[in-house]
Amino acid sequence: MARILINSIVLYLVAFIYDVNGKLSNKLVGGHNIHITSQPFQVSVRIYDNHHLCGGSIITPLHILTSASCVTSDVNIIYGNLKVLSGTSDGNNFNNFGTLSDVALVMIHHGYSPRDFWANDISILKLTESLYFSHTRGQINSPEALLTQAFSLQMIGFKSSNGRVSRMPVLSIKRFHCKKIFGAYGFMTLGQSCIKPTKETDEIHEGDGGNPVLSISSGSFIGIVSLITVSPNDPTVITELFGYYDKWMKPITEKF
């Protein structure tokens, strides 16, 4: 059973959304600008006077998928007053084309463990009202594939430089090499794998947590960004979703 907390009564510490320099979450560096109509499921999870916290994906008109590490500071400590910005290519929403929705419930996977190398780093946000689907707002396809080898992928997110929704080509790293890199920090679970930007000048930052990772060839929903390291040269850990859909995602959205 998922751990469910009512968002409006959970206390949160704003300091946790700042990095060591006291800045709000940075977003991806590089990538290519796209229009929201090509990836209408992409959203920005917001906090603290409507600032971007991390990314997410629309999975039903009422539910957003993101990482548990995005919306928590520790086990059982969930940020309050979360909002979701959808339906716009502009992550800053300067043109007011986007819709800002309140979050009613935060549902964290019951096995989420930041002390166990962020195992089961996945959460679902339930909105107070259903989203209206259009050419700029729609749900992502259900996860259909599991990474078994190196694949060419793409991460969708909002840019740091201009706030525009963008796609960044990334390459999946074989699990063997990923374990060698992170072995000193903990044991990676079967639901975790690694990605790295294809271009050396592209970077993934803390504001990219929860962003969807898709197959370039098929468009399949592969996973979401989980653990982002301090060094841009290190790979990023993602949570693969294939094993979660039938066992957790679908039951949660049907029940709540």
Coordinates of N, CA and C in Angstrom, one line a residue:
M1 N 0.9 -1.2 0.0 CA 0.0 0.0 0.0 C 0.9 1.2 0.0
A2 N 0.5 2.2 -0.8 CA 1.3 3.4 -0.9 C 1.2 4.3 0.3
R3 N 2.2 5.0 0.6 CA 2.2 6.0 1.7 C 1.5 7.3 1.2
I4 N 0.4 7.7 1.8 CA -0.4 8.8 1.3 C -0.4 9.9 2.3
L5 N -0.1 11.1 2.0 CA -0.2 12.2 2.9 C -0.9 13.4 2.2
I6 N -1.7 14.0 3.0 CA -2.5 15.2 2.5 C -1.6 16.4 2.5
N7 N -1.4 16.9 1.2 CA -0.4 17.9 1.0 C -0.6 19.2 1.8
S8 N -1.8 19.5 2.1 CA -2.1 20.8 2.8 C -1.7 20.8 4.3
I9 N -1.5 19.6 4.9 CA -1.2 19.6 6.3 C 0.3 19.2 6.6
V10 N 1.0 18.9 5.5 CA 2.4 18.5 5.7 C 3.3 19.7 5.8
L11 N 4.1 19.8 6.8 CA 5.1 20.9 7.0 C 6.3 20.6 6.1
Y12 N 6.9 21.7 5.5 CA 8.1 21.5 4.7 C 9.1 22.5 5.1
L13 N 10.3 22.3 4.8 CA 11.4 23.2 5.0 C 11.9 23.7 3.7
V14 N 11.6 25.0 3.4 CA 12.0 25.6 2.1 C 13.5 25.5 1.9
A15 N 14.3 25.4 2.9 CA 15.7 25.4 2.7 C 16.1 24.2 2.0
F16 N 15.4 23.1 2.0 CA 15.8 21.9 1.3 C 15.7 22.0 -0.2
I17 N 15.0 23.0 -0.7 CA 15.0 23.1 -2.2 C 16.1 24.0 -2.7
Y18 N 16.9 24.4 -1.9 CA 18.1 25.2 -2.3 C 19.3 24.4 -2.3
D19 N 20.2 24.7 -3.2 CA 21.5 24.0 -3.2 C 22.5 24.8 -2.3
V20 N 23.7 24.4 -2.3 CA 24.7 24.9 -1.3 C 24.9 26.4 -1.6
N21 N 24.6 26.9 -2.8 CA 24.8 28.3 -3.1 C 23.6 29.1 -2.8
G22 N 22.5 28.5 -2.3 CA 21.3 29.2 -1.9 C 20.4 29.6 -3.1
K23 N 20.6 28.8 -4.2 CA 19.8 29.1 -5.4 C 18.7 28.1 -5.5
L24 N 17.7 28.5 -6.3 CA 16.6 27.5 -6.6 C 17.1 26.5 -7.6
S25 N 16.3 25.4 -7.7 CA 16.8 24.3 -8.6 C 17.1 24.8 -10.0
N26 N 18.3 24.5 -10.5 CA 18.6 24.7 -11.9 C 18.0 23.6 -12.8
K27 N 17.9 24.0 -14.1 CA 17.3 23.0 -15.0 C 18.4 22.7 -16.0
L28 N 18.0 21.9 -17.0 CA 19.0 21.3 -18.0 C 19.7 22.4 -18.7
V29 N 21.0 22.1 -19.1 CA 21.8 23.0 -19.9 C 22.1 22.3 -21.2
G30 N 21.7 23.0 -22.3 CA 21.9 22.4 -23.6 C 20.6 21.9 -24.1
G31 N 20.6 20.8 -24.9 CA 19.4 20.3 -25.5 C 18.9 21.2 -26.7
H32 N 17.7 20.8 -27.1 CA 17.1 21.5 -28.3 C 15.7 22.0 -27.9
N33 N 15.4 23.2 -28.1 CA 14.1 23.8 -27.9 C 13.0 23.0 -28.7
I34 N 11.9 22.7 -28.1 CA 10.8 22.0 -28.8 C 9.5 22.8 -28.4
H35 N 8.4 22.5 -29.0 CA 7.2 23.0 -28.6 C 6.4 22.0 -27.8
I36 N 5.6 22.5 -26.9 CA 4.9 21.6 -26.0 C 4.0 20.6 -26.7
T37 N 3.5 21.0 -27.9 CA 2.6 20.1 -28.7 C 3.3 18.8 -29.0
S38 N 4.6 18.8 -29.1 CA 5.3 17.5 -29.4 C 5.5 16.6 -28.2
Q39 N 5.5 17.2 -27.0 CA 5.6 16.4 -25.8 C 4.6 17.0 -24.8
P40 N 3.3 16.9 -25.0 CA 2.3 17.7 -24.2 C 2.1 17.1 -22.8
F41 N 2.8 16.1 -22.5 CA 2.7 15.5 -21.1 C 3.7 16.2 -20.1
Q42 N 4.6 16.9 -20.7 CA 5.7 17.5 -19.8 C 5.1 18.6 -18.9
V43 N 5.4 18.5 -17.6 CA 5.0 19.6 -16.6 C 6.1 20.0 -15.8
S44 N 5.9 21.1 -15.1 CA 6.8 21.6 -14.1 C 6.2 21.5 -12.7
V45 N 6.8 20.8 -11.8 CA 6.3 20.8 -10.4 C 6.9 22.0 -9.7
R46 N 6.0 22.8 -9.0 CA 6.4 24.1 -8.5 C 6.2 24.1 -7.0
I47 N 7.0 25.0 -6.4 CA 6.9 25.2 -4.9 C 7.5 26.6 -4.6
Y48 N 7.2 27.1 -3.4 CA 7.8 28.3 -2.9 C 7.6 29.5 -3.8
D49 N 6.4 30.1 -3.8 CA 6.1 31.3 -4.6 C 6.2 31.0 -6.1
N50 N 5.8 29.8 -6.5 CA 5.6 29.3 -7.9 C 7.0 29.2 -8.6
H51 N 8.0 28.7 -7.9 CA 9.3 28.4 -8.5 C 9.4 26.9 -8.9
H52 N 10.1 26.7 -10.0 CA 10.3 25.3 -10.5 C 11.1 24.5 -9.5
L53 N 10.6 23.3 -9.2 CA 11.2 22.4 -8.3 C 11.8 21.2 -9.1
C54 N 11.0 20.6 -9.9 CA 11.5 19.5 -10.7 C 10.5 19.2 -11.9
G55 N 10.7 18.2 -12.7 CA 9.9 17.9 -13.8 C 8.9 16.8 -13.5
G56 N 8.0 16.5 -14.4 CA 7.0 15.5 -14.2 C 6.3 15.2 -15.5
S57 N 5.4 14.2 -15.5 CA 4.7 13.8 -16.7 C 3.2 13.5 -16.3
I58 N 2.3 13.9 -17.2 CA 0.9 13.7 -17.0 C 0.6 12.2 -17.3
I59 N 0.1 11.4 -16.4 CA -0.2 10.0 -16.7 C -1.8 9.8 -16.7
T60 N -2.6 10.7 -16.2 CA -4.0 10.7 -16.3 C -4.4 12.2 -16.2
P61 N -5.7 12.5 -16.5 CA -6.1 13.9 -16.3 C -5.9 14.4 -14.9
L62 N -5.8 13.5 -13.9 CA -5.8 13.9 -12.5 C -4.5 13.5 -11.8
H63 N -3.5 12.9 -12.6 CA -2.3 12.4 -11.9 C -1.0 12.8 -12.7
I64 N 0.0 13.1 -11.9 CA 1.3 13.5 -12.4 C 2.3 12.5 -11.8
L65 N 3.2 12.0 -12.7 CA 4.3 11.1 -12.2 C 5.6 11.9 -12.1
T66 N 6.2 11.8 -11.0 CA 7.5 12.4 -10.8 C 8.4 11.5 -9.8
S67 N 9.5 12.0 -9.5 CA 10.4 11.2 -8.5 C 10.0 11.5 -7.1
A68 N 10.1 10.5 -6.2 CA 9.9 10.7 -4.8 C 10.9 11.7 -4.2
S69 N 12.1 11.6 -4.7 CA 13.2 12.6 -4.2 C 12.9 14.0 -4.6
C70 N 12.1 14.2 -5.6 CA 11.7 15.6 -6.0 C 10.8 16.2 -5.0
V71 N 9.9 15.5 -4.4 CA 8.9 16.1 -3.5 C 9.1 15.8 -2.0
T72 N 10.2 15.2 -1.7 CA 10.5 14.9 -0.3 C 11.9 15.4 0.1
S73 N 12.0 15.8 1.4 CA 13.4 16.1 1.9 C 14.0 14.9 2.6
D74 N 13.1 14.0 3.1 CA 13.6 12.8 3.7 C 12.3 11.8 3.8
V75 N 12.5 10.6 4.3 CA 11.4 9.7 4.5 C 10.3 10.4 5.4
N76 N 9.1 10.4 4.9 CA 7.9 10.9 5.6 C 7.9 12.4 5.7
I77 N 8.9 13.1 5.1 CA 8.9 14.6 5.1 C 8.6 15.0 3.6
I78 N 7.4 15.5 3.4 CA 7.0 15.8 2.0 C 6.7 17.3 1.9
Y79 N 7.2 17.9 0.9 CA 7.0 19.4 0.7 C 5.5 19.7 0.6
G80 N 5.0 20.8 1.1 CA 3.6 21.2 1.1 C 3.4 22.2 0.0
N81 N 2.2 22.6 -0.2 CA 1.8 23.6 -1.2 C 2.4 23.4 -2.6
L82 N 2.4 22.2 -3.0 CA 2.9 22.0 -4.4 C 1.9 22.3 -5.4
K83 N 2.4 22.8 -6.6 CA 1.6 23.1 -7.7 C 2.2 22.5 -9.0
V84 N 1.4 22.4 -10.0 CA 1.9 21.8 -11.3 C 1.5 22.7 -12.4
L85 N 2.5 23.1 -13.2 CA 2.3 23.9 -14.4 C 2.3 23.0 -15.6
S86 N 1.2 23.1 -16.4 CA 1.1 22.3 -17.6 C 0.6 23.1 -18.8
G87 N 0.8 22.5 -20.0 CA 0.2 23.1 -21.2 C 0.9 24.3 -21.8
T88 N 2.2 24.4 -21.5 CA 3.0 25.6 -22.0 C 4.4 25.1 -22.3
S89 N 5.0 25.8 -23.4 CA 6.4 25.6 -23.7 C 7.3 26.4 -22.9
D90 N 6.7 27.4 -22.1 CA 7.5 28.3 -21.3 C 7.4 27.9 -19.9
G91 N 8.5 27.4 -19.3 CA 8.5 27.0 -17.9 C 8.4 28.1 -17.0
N92 N 8.6 29.3 -17.4 CA 8.5 30.5 -16.6 C 7.0 31.0 -16.7
N93 N 6.3 30.6 -17.7 CA 4.9 31.0 -17.9 C 4.7 32.5 -18.0
F94 N 5.6 33.1 -18.6 CA 5.5 34.6 -18.8 C 4.3 35.0 -19.6
N95 N 3.9 34.1 -20.6 CA 2.8 34.4 -21.4 C 1.4 34.0 -20.8
N96 N 1.5 33.4 -19.7 CA 0.2 32.9 -19.0 C -0.6 31.9 -19.8
F97 N 0.1 31.2 -20.7 CA -0.7 30.2 -21.5 C -0.9 28.9 -20.7
G98 N 0.0 28.7 -19.7 CA -0.1 27.5 -19.0 C -1.1 27.5 -17.9
T99 N -1.5 26.3 -17.4 CA -2.4 26.1 -16.3 C -1.7 25.7 -15.1
L100 N -1.9 26.4 -14.0 CA -1.3 26.1 -12.7 C -2.3 25.4 -11.8
S101 N -2.0 24.2 -11.5 CA -3.0 23.3 -10.7 C -2.4 23.0 -9.3
D102 N -3.3 23.0 -8.3 CA -2.9 22.6 -7.0 C -2.8 21.1 -6.8
V103 N -1.9 20.7 -6.0 CA -1.8 19.3 -5.7 C -2.6 18.9 -4.4
A104 N -3.4 17.9 -4.5 CA -4.2 17.5 -3.3 C -3.5 16.4 -2.5
L105 N -2.9 15.4 -3.2 CA -2.3 14.3 -2.5 C -0.9 14.0 -3.1
V106 N 0.0 13.6 -2.3 CA 1.3 13.1 -2.7 C 1.4 11.7 -2.3
M107 N 1.6 10.8 -3.3 CA 1.6 9.4 -3.0 C 3.0 8.8 -3.4
I108 N 3.7 8.4 -2.3 CA 5.1 8.0 -2.4 C 5.1 6.4 -2.5
H109 N 6.0 5.9 -3.3 CA 6.1 4.4 -3.4 C 6.4 3.9 -2.0
H110 N 5.8 2.8 -1.5 CA 6.0 2.3 -0.2 C 7.4 1.8 0.0
G111 N 8.1 1.5 -1.1 CA 9.5 1.0 -0.9 C 10.5 2.0 -1.1
Y112 N 10.1 3.3 -1.2 CA 11.1 4.4 -1.5 C 12.1 4.4 -0.3
S113 N 13.4 4.4 -0.6 CA 14.4 4.5 0.4 C 15.6 5.3 0.0
P114 N 15.6 6.6 0.4 CA 16.8 7.4 0.0 C 18.1 6.9 0.7
R115 N 18.0 6.1 1.8 CA 19.2 5.6 2.4 C 19.6 4.3 1.8
D116 N 18.9 3.8 0.9 CA 19.2 2.6 0.1 C 19.4 2.9 -1.3
F117 N 20.3 3.9 -1.6 CA 20.6 4.4 -2.9 C 19.3 4.8 -3.7
W118 N 18.4 5.4 -3.0 CA 17.2 6.0 -3.6 C 16.4 4.9 -4.3
A119 N 16.3 3.8 -3.7 CA 15.5 2.7 -4.4 C 14.0 3.1 -4.5
N120 N 13.4 2.7 -5.5 CA 11.9 2.9 -5.8 C 11.6 4.4 -5.7
D121 N 12.4 5.2 -6.4 CA 12.3 6.7 -6.4 C 11.2 7.1 -7.4
I122 N 10.0 7.0 -6.9 CA 8.8 7.3 -7.8 C 7.7 7.8 -6.9
S123 N 6.9 8.7 -7.4 CA 5.8 9.2 -6.7 C 4.7 9.7 -7.7
I124 N 3.5 9.8 -7.2 CA 2.4 10.2 -8.0 C 1.7 11.4 -7.3
L125 N 1.4 12.5 -8.0 CA 0.7 13.6 -7.4 C -0.7 13.6 -8.0
K126 N -1.6 13.7 -7.1 CA -3.0 13.9 -7.5 C -3.4 15.3 -7.4
L127 N -4.0 15.8 -8.5 CA -4.4 17.2 -8.6 C -5.8 17.4 -7.9
T128 N -6.1 18.7 -7.6 CA -7.4 18.9 -7.0 C -8.5 18.9 -8.1
E129 N -8.1 19.2 -9.3 CA -9.1 19.1 -10.4 C -8.5 18.5 -11.6
S130 N -9.3 17.8 -12.5 CA -8.7 17.2 -13.7 C -8.3 18.2 -14.7
L131 N -7.2 17.9 -15.4 CA -6.7 18.7 -16.5 C -7.6 18.6 -17.7
Y132 N -7.7 19.7 -18.4 CA -8.4 19.7 -19.7 C -7.4 19.3 -20.8
F133 N -7.5 18.2 -21.5 CA -6.6 17.8 -22.5 C -6.8 18.6 -23.8
S134 N -5.7 18.9 -24.5 CA -5.8 19.6 -25.8 C -4.5 19.3 -26.5
H135 N -4.2 20.1 -27.6 CA -3.0 19.9 -28.3 C -1.7 20.2 -27.5
T136 N -1.9 21.0 -26.4 CA -0.7 21.4 -25.6 C -0.7 20.6 -24.3
R137 N -1.7 19.8 -24.0 CA -1.7 19.1 -22.7 C -2.4 17.7 -22.9
G138 N -1.6 16.7 -22.6 CA -2.1 15.3 -22.8 C -1.2 14.3 -22.0
Q139 N -1.7 13.1 -21.9 CA -1.0 12.1 -21.1 C 0.1 11.4 -21.9
I140 N 1.1 10.9 -21.2 CA 2.2 10.2 -21.8 C 1.8 8.7 -21.9
N141 N 2.4 8.0 -22.9 CA 2.1 6.6 -23.1 C 2.6 5.8 -21.9
S142 N 1.9 4.6 -21.7 CA 2.3 3.7 -20.6 C 3.7 3.2 -20.9
P143 N 4.5 2.9 -19.9 CA 5.8 2.3 -20.0 C 5.7 0.9 -20.7
E144 N 6.5 0.7 -21.7 CA 6.4 -0.5 -22.5 C 7.8 -1.3 -22.7
A145 N 8.8 -0.7 -22.2 CA 10.1 -1.3 -22.5 C 11.0 -1.2 -21.3
L146 N 11.9 -2.2 -21.2 CA 12.9 -2.3 -20.2 C 14.3 -2.2 -20.8
L147 N 15.2 -1.4 -20.2 CA 16.5 -1.3 -20.8 C 17.3 -2.6 -20.5
T148 N 17.8 -3.2 -21.6 CA 18.7 -4.4 -21.5 C 20.1 -4.1 -22.1
Q149 N 20.2 -3.0 -22.8 CA 21.5 -2.7 -23.4 C 21.6 -1.2 -23.6
A150 N 22.7 -0.7 -24.2 CA 22.8 0.7 -24.4 C 21.9 1.1 -25.5
F151 N 21.1 2.2 -25.2 CA 20.1 2.7 -26.2 C 20.3 4.2 -26.3
S152 N 19.9 4.7 -27.5 CA 19.8 6.2 -27.6 C 18.5 6.6 -27.1
L153 N 18.5 7.5 -26.1 CA 17.3 8.0 -25.5 C 17.2 9.5 -25.5
Q154 N 16.2 10.1 -25.0 CA 16.0 11.5 -24.9 C 15.3 11.9 -23.6
M155 N 15.8 12.9 -23.0 CA 15.2 13.4 -21.8 C 14.5 14.7 -22.1
I156 N 13.3 14.8 -21.6 CA 12.5 16.0 -21.8 C 12.5 16.9 -20.6
G157 N 12.6 18.2 -20.7 CA 12.6 19.0 -19.5 C 12.7 20.5 -19.9
F158 N 12.8 21.4 -18.9 CA 12.8 22.8 -19.2 C 14.3 23.3 -19.0
K159 N 14.6 24.2 -19.9 CA 16.0 24.8 -20.0 C 16.2 25.8 -18.9
S160 N 17.5 25.8 -18.4 CA 17.9 26.9 -17.4 C 18.0 28.2 -18.1
S161 N 18.5 28.3 -19.3 CA 18.8 29.5 -20.0 C 17.6 30.4 -20.3
N162 N 16.5 29.7 -20.8 CA 15.3 30.5 -21.3 C 14.0 29.9 -20.8
G163 N 14.1 28.8 -20.0 CA 12.9 28.2 -19.5 C 12.0 27.4 -20.5
R164 N 12.5 27.3 -21.7 CA 11.7 26.6 -22.7 C 11.8 25.1 -22.6
V165 N 10.7 24.4 -22.9 CA 10.7 22.9 -22.9 C 11.7 22.5 -24.0
S166 N 12.5 21.5 -23.7 CA 13.6 21.0 -24.5 C 13.7 19.5 -24.5
R167 N 14.4 19.0 -25.5 CA 14.7 17.6 -25.5 C 16.3 17.5 -25.5
M168 N 16.8 16.6 -24.7 CA 18.2 16.4 -24.7 C 18.5 14.9 -25.0
P169 N 19.3 14.7 -26.1 CA 19.7 13.3 -26.4 C 20.6 12.8 -25.3
V170 N 20.3 11.6 -24.8 CA 21.1 10.9 -23.8 C 21.4 9.5 -24.2
L171 N 22.4 8.9 -23.7 CA 22.7 7.5 -23.9 C 22.6 6.7 -22.7
S172 N 21.9 5.6 -22.7 CA 21.9 4.7 -21.6 C 23.2 4.0 -21.4
I173 N 23.6 3.8 -20.2 CA 24.9 3.2 -19.9 C 24.7 1.8 -19.3
K174 N 25.4 0.9 -19.8 CA 25.2 -0.5 -19.4 C 25.3 -0.6 -17.9
R175 N 24.4 -1.5 -17.3 CA 24.3 -1.6 -15.9 C 25.6 -1.9 -15.2
F176 N 26.4 -2.7 -15.9 CA 27.7 -3.1 -15.3 C 28.6 -1.9 -15.1
H177 N 28.7 -1.0 -16.0 CA 29.5 0.2 -15.9 C 28.9 1.1 -14.9
C178 N 27.6 1.2 -14.8 CA 26.9 2.0 -13.9 C 27.2 1.6 -12.4
K179 N 27.2 0.3 -12.2 CA 27.5 -0.2 -10.9 C 28.9 0.0 -10.5
K180 N 29.8 0.0 -11.4 CA 31.2 0.3 -11.1 C 31.4 1.7 -10.6
I181 N 30.6 2.6 -11.2 CA 30.7 4.0 -10.9 C 30.1 4.3 -9.5
F182 N 29.0 3.7 -9.2 CA 28.2 4.0 -8.0 C 28.4 3.0 -6.9
G183 N 29.2 2.0 -7.2 CA 29.3 0.9 -6.2 C 29.7 1.3 -4.8
A184 N 30.5 2.3 -4.7 CA 31.0 2.8 -3.4 C 29.9 3.4 -2.6
Y185 N 28.8 3.8 -3.3 CA 27.7 4.6 -2.6 C 26.5 3.7 -2.2
G186 N 26.5 2.5 -2.7 CA 25.3 1.7 -2.4 C 25.1 0.7 -3.5
F187 N 24.1 -0.2 -3.3 CA 23.8 -1.2 -4.3 C 22.6 -0.7 -5.2
M188 N 22.8 -0.7 -6.5 CA 21.8 -0.3 -7.4 C 20.7 -1.5 -7.5
T189 N 19.5 -1.1 -7.5 CA 18.4 -2.1 -7.6 C 18.2 -2.4 -9.1
L190 N 17.4 -3.4 -9.4 CA 17.1 -3.8 -10.8 C 16.3 -2.7 -11.5
G191 N 15.6 -1.9 -10.7 CA 14.8 -0.9 -11.3 C 15.5 0.4 -11.6
Q192 N 16.9 0.4 -11.4 CA 17.7 1.6 -11.7 C 18.7 1.4 -12.8
S193 N 18.9 2.4 -13.6 CA 20.0 2.4 -14.6 C 20.5 3.8 -14.7
C194 N 21.5 4.0 -15.6 CA 22.2 5.2 -15.8 C 22.1 5.8 -17.2
I195 N 22.1 7.1 -17.3 CA 22.1 7.8 -18.6 C 23.2 8.9 -18.5
K196 N 23.6 9.4 -19.7 CA 24.5 10.4 -19.8 C 24.3 11.2 -21.0
P197 N 24.4 12.6 -21.0 CA 24.1 13.4 -22.2 C 25.0 12.9 -23.3
T198 N 24.5 12.9 -24.5 CA 25.3 12.5 -25.7 C 26.4 13.6 -26.0
K199 N 26.0 14.9 -25.8 CA 27.0 15.9 -26.1 C 27.7 16.3 -24.8
E200 N 29.0 16.6 -24.8 CA 29.8 16.9 -23.6 C 29.3 18.2 -23.0
T201 N 28.8 19.1 -23.8 CA 28.4 20.4 -23.3 C 27.0 20.4 -22.7
D202 N 26.3 19.4 -22.8 CA 24.9 19.3 -22.2 C 25.1 18.8 -20.8
E203 N 24.2 19.3 -19.9 CA 24.3 19.0 -18.5 C 22.9 18.7 -17.9
I204 N 22.8 17.8 -17.0 CA 21.6 17.5 -16.2 C 21.8 18.0 -14.8
H205 N 20.8 18.8 -14.3 CA 20.9 19.5 -13.0 C 19.8 19.0 -12.1
E206 N 19.8 19.5 -10.8 CA 18.9 19.1 -9.8 C 17.4 19.4 -10.2
G207 N 17.2 20.4 -10.9 CA 15.8 20.7 -11.4 C 15.2 19.8 -12.4
D208 N 16.1 18.9 -12.9 CA 15.6 17.9 -13.9 C 15.1 16.6 -13.2
G209 N 15.2 16.5 -11.9 CA 14.6 15.3 -11.3 C 13.1 15.1 -11.7
G210 N 12.7 13.9 -11.9 CA 11.4 13.6 -12.3 C 11.1 13.7 -13.8
N211 N 12.1 14.3 -14.6 CA 11.9 14.4 -16.0 C 11.7 13.0 -16.7
P212 N 10.9 12.9 -17.7 CA 10.7 11.7 -18.4 C 11.9 11.4 -19.3
V213 N 12.2 10.1 -19.4 CA 13.3 9.7 -20.4 C 12.6 8.7 -21.4
L214 N 12.7 9.0 -22.7 CA 12.0 8.3 -23.7 C 13.0 7.6 -24.7
S215 N 12.5 6.6 -25.3 CA 13.3 6.0 -26.4 C 13.2 6.9 -27.6
I216 N 14.3 7.2 -28.3 CA 14.3 8.0 -29.5 C 13.6 7.2 -30.6
S217 N 13.9 6.0 -30.8 CA 13.4 5.2 -31.9 C 11.9 4.9 -31.8
S218 N 11.4 4.5 -30.7 CA 10.0 4.2 -30.5 C 9.1 5.2 -29.8
G219 N 9.8 6.1 -29.0 CA 9.0 7.0 -28.2 C 8.5 6.4 -26.9
S220 N 8.9 5.2 -26.6 CA 8.4 4.5 -25.4 C 8.9 5.2 -24.2
F221 N 8.1 5.2 -23.1 CA 8.4 5.8 -21.9 C 9.3 4.9 -21.1
I222 N 10.5 5.2 -20.9 CA 11.5 4.3 -20.3 C 11.6 4.5 -18.8
G223 N 11.8 5.8 -18.4 CA 12.0 6.0 -16.9 C 11.9 7.5 -16.6
I224 N 12.2 7.8 -15.3 CA 12.3 9.2 -14.9 C 13.6 9.4 -14.2
V225 N 14.1 10.7 -14.2 CA 15.4 11.0 -13.6 C 15.2 11.0 -12.1
S226 N 16.3 10.3 -11.5 CA 16.3 10.1 -10.1 C 17.4 10.8 -9.4
L227 N 18.6 10.2 -9.4 CA 19.8 10.7 -8.7 C 20.7 11.5 -9.6
I228 N 20.9 12.8 -9.3 CA 21.7 13.6 -10.1 C 23.0 14.0 -9.3
T229 N 24.1 13.7 -9.8 CA 25.4 13.9 -9.1 C 25.8 15.3 -9.2
V230 N 26.8 15.7 -8.3 CA 27.3 17.1 -8.3 C 28.1 17.3 -9.6
S231 N 28.9 16.3 -10.0 CA 29.8 16.5 -11.1 C 29.0 16.2 -12.4
P232 N 29.0 17.1 -13.4 CA 28.3 16.9 -14.7 C 29.0 15.8 -15.5
N233 N 30.2 15.4 -15.1 CA 30.9 14.3 -15.8 C 30.4 12.9 -15.4
D234 N 29.7 12.8 -14.3 CA 29.2 11.5 -13.8 C 27.8 11.3 -14.4
P235 N 27.5 10.0 -14.6 CA 26.1 9.7 -15.1 C 25.0 10.0 -14.2
T236 N 23.8 10.1 -14.7 CA 22.6 10.3 -13.9 C 21.8 9.0 -13.7
V237 N 21.3 8.7 -12.5 CA 20.6 7.5 -12.3 C 19.1 7.8 -12.6
I238 N 18.5 6.8 -13.3 CA 17.0 6.9 -13.6 C 16.3 5.7 -13.0
T239 N 15.0 5.9 -12.7 CA 14.2 4.8 -12.3 C 13.4 4.3 -13.5
E240 N 13.7 3.1 -13.9 CA 12.9 2.5 -15.0 C 11.5 2.1 -14.5
L241 N 10.6 2.3 -15.4 CA 9.1 2.3 -15.0 C 8.4 1.0 -15.4
F242 N 9.0 0.2 -16.2 CA 8.3 -1.0 -16.8 C 7.8 -1.9 -15.7
G243 N 8.6 -2.1 -14.6 CA 8.1 -3.0 -13.6 C 7.2 -2.3 -12.6
Y244 N 7.0 -1.0 -12.7 CA 6.1 -0.3 -11.7 C 4.7 -0.1 -12.2
Y245 N 4.5 -0.2 -13.5 CA 3.2 0.2 -14.1 C 2.0 -0.6 -13.6
D246 N 2.1 -1.9 -13.8 CA 1.0 -2.8 -13.4 C 0.9 -3.0 -11.9
K247 N 2.1 -3.0 -11.2 CA 2.1 -3.3 -9.8 C 1.8 -2.1 -8.9
W248 N 2.1 -0.9 -9.4 CA 2.0 0.3 -8.5 C 1.3 1.5 -9.2
M249 N 1.7 1.9 -10.3 CA 1.2 3.1 -11.0 C -0.3 3.0 -11.3
K250 N -0.6 1.9 -12.0 CA -2.0 1.7 -12.4 C -3.0 1.5 -11.2
P251 N -2.6 0.7 -10.2 CA -3.5 0.6 -9.0 C -3.7 1.9 -8.3
I252 N -2.7 2.7 -8.2 CA -2.8 3.9 -7.4 C -3.7 4.9 -8.1
T253 N -3.5 5.1 -9.5 CA -4.4 6.0 -10.2 C -5.8 5.5 -10.3
E254 N -6.0 4.2 -10.2 CA -7.4 3.7 -10.2 C -8.1 3.9 -8.9
K255 N -7.3 3.8 -7.8 CA -7.9 3.9 -6.5 C -8.1 5.3 -6.0
F256 N -7.1 6.2 -6.4 CA -7.2 7.5 -5.9 C -7.4 8.5 -7.1

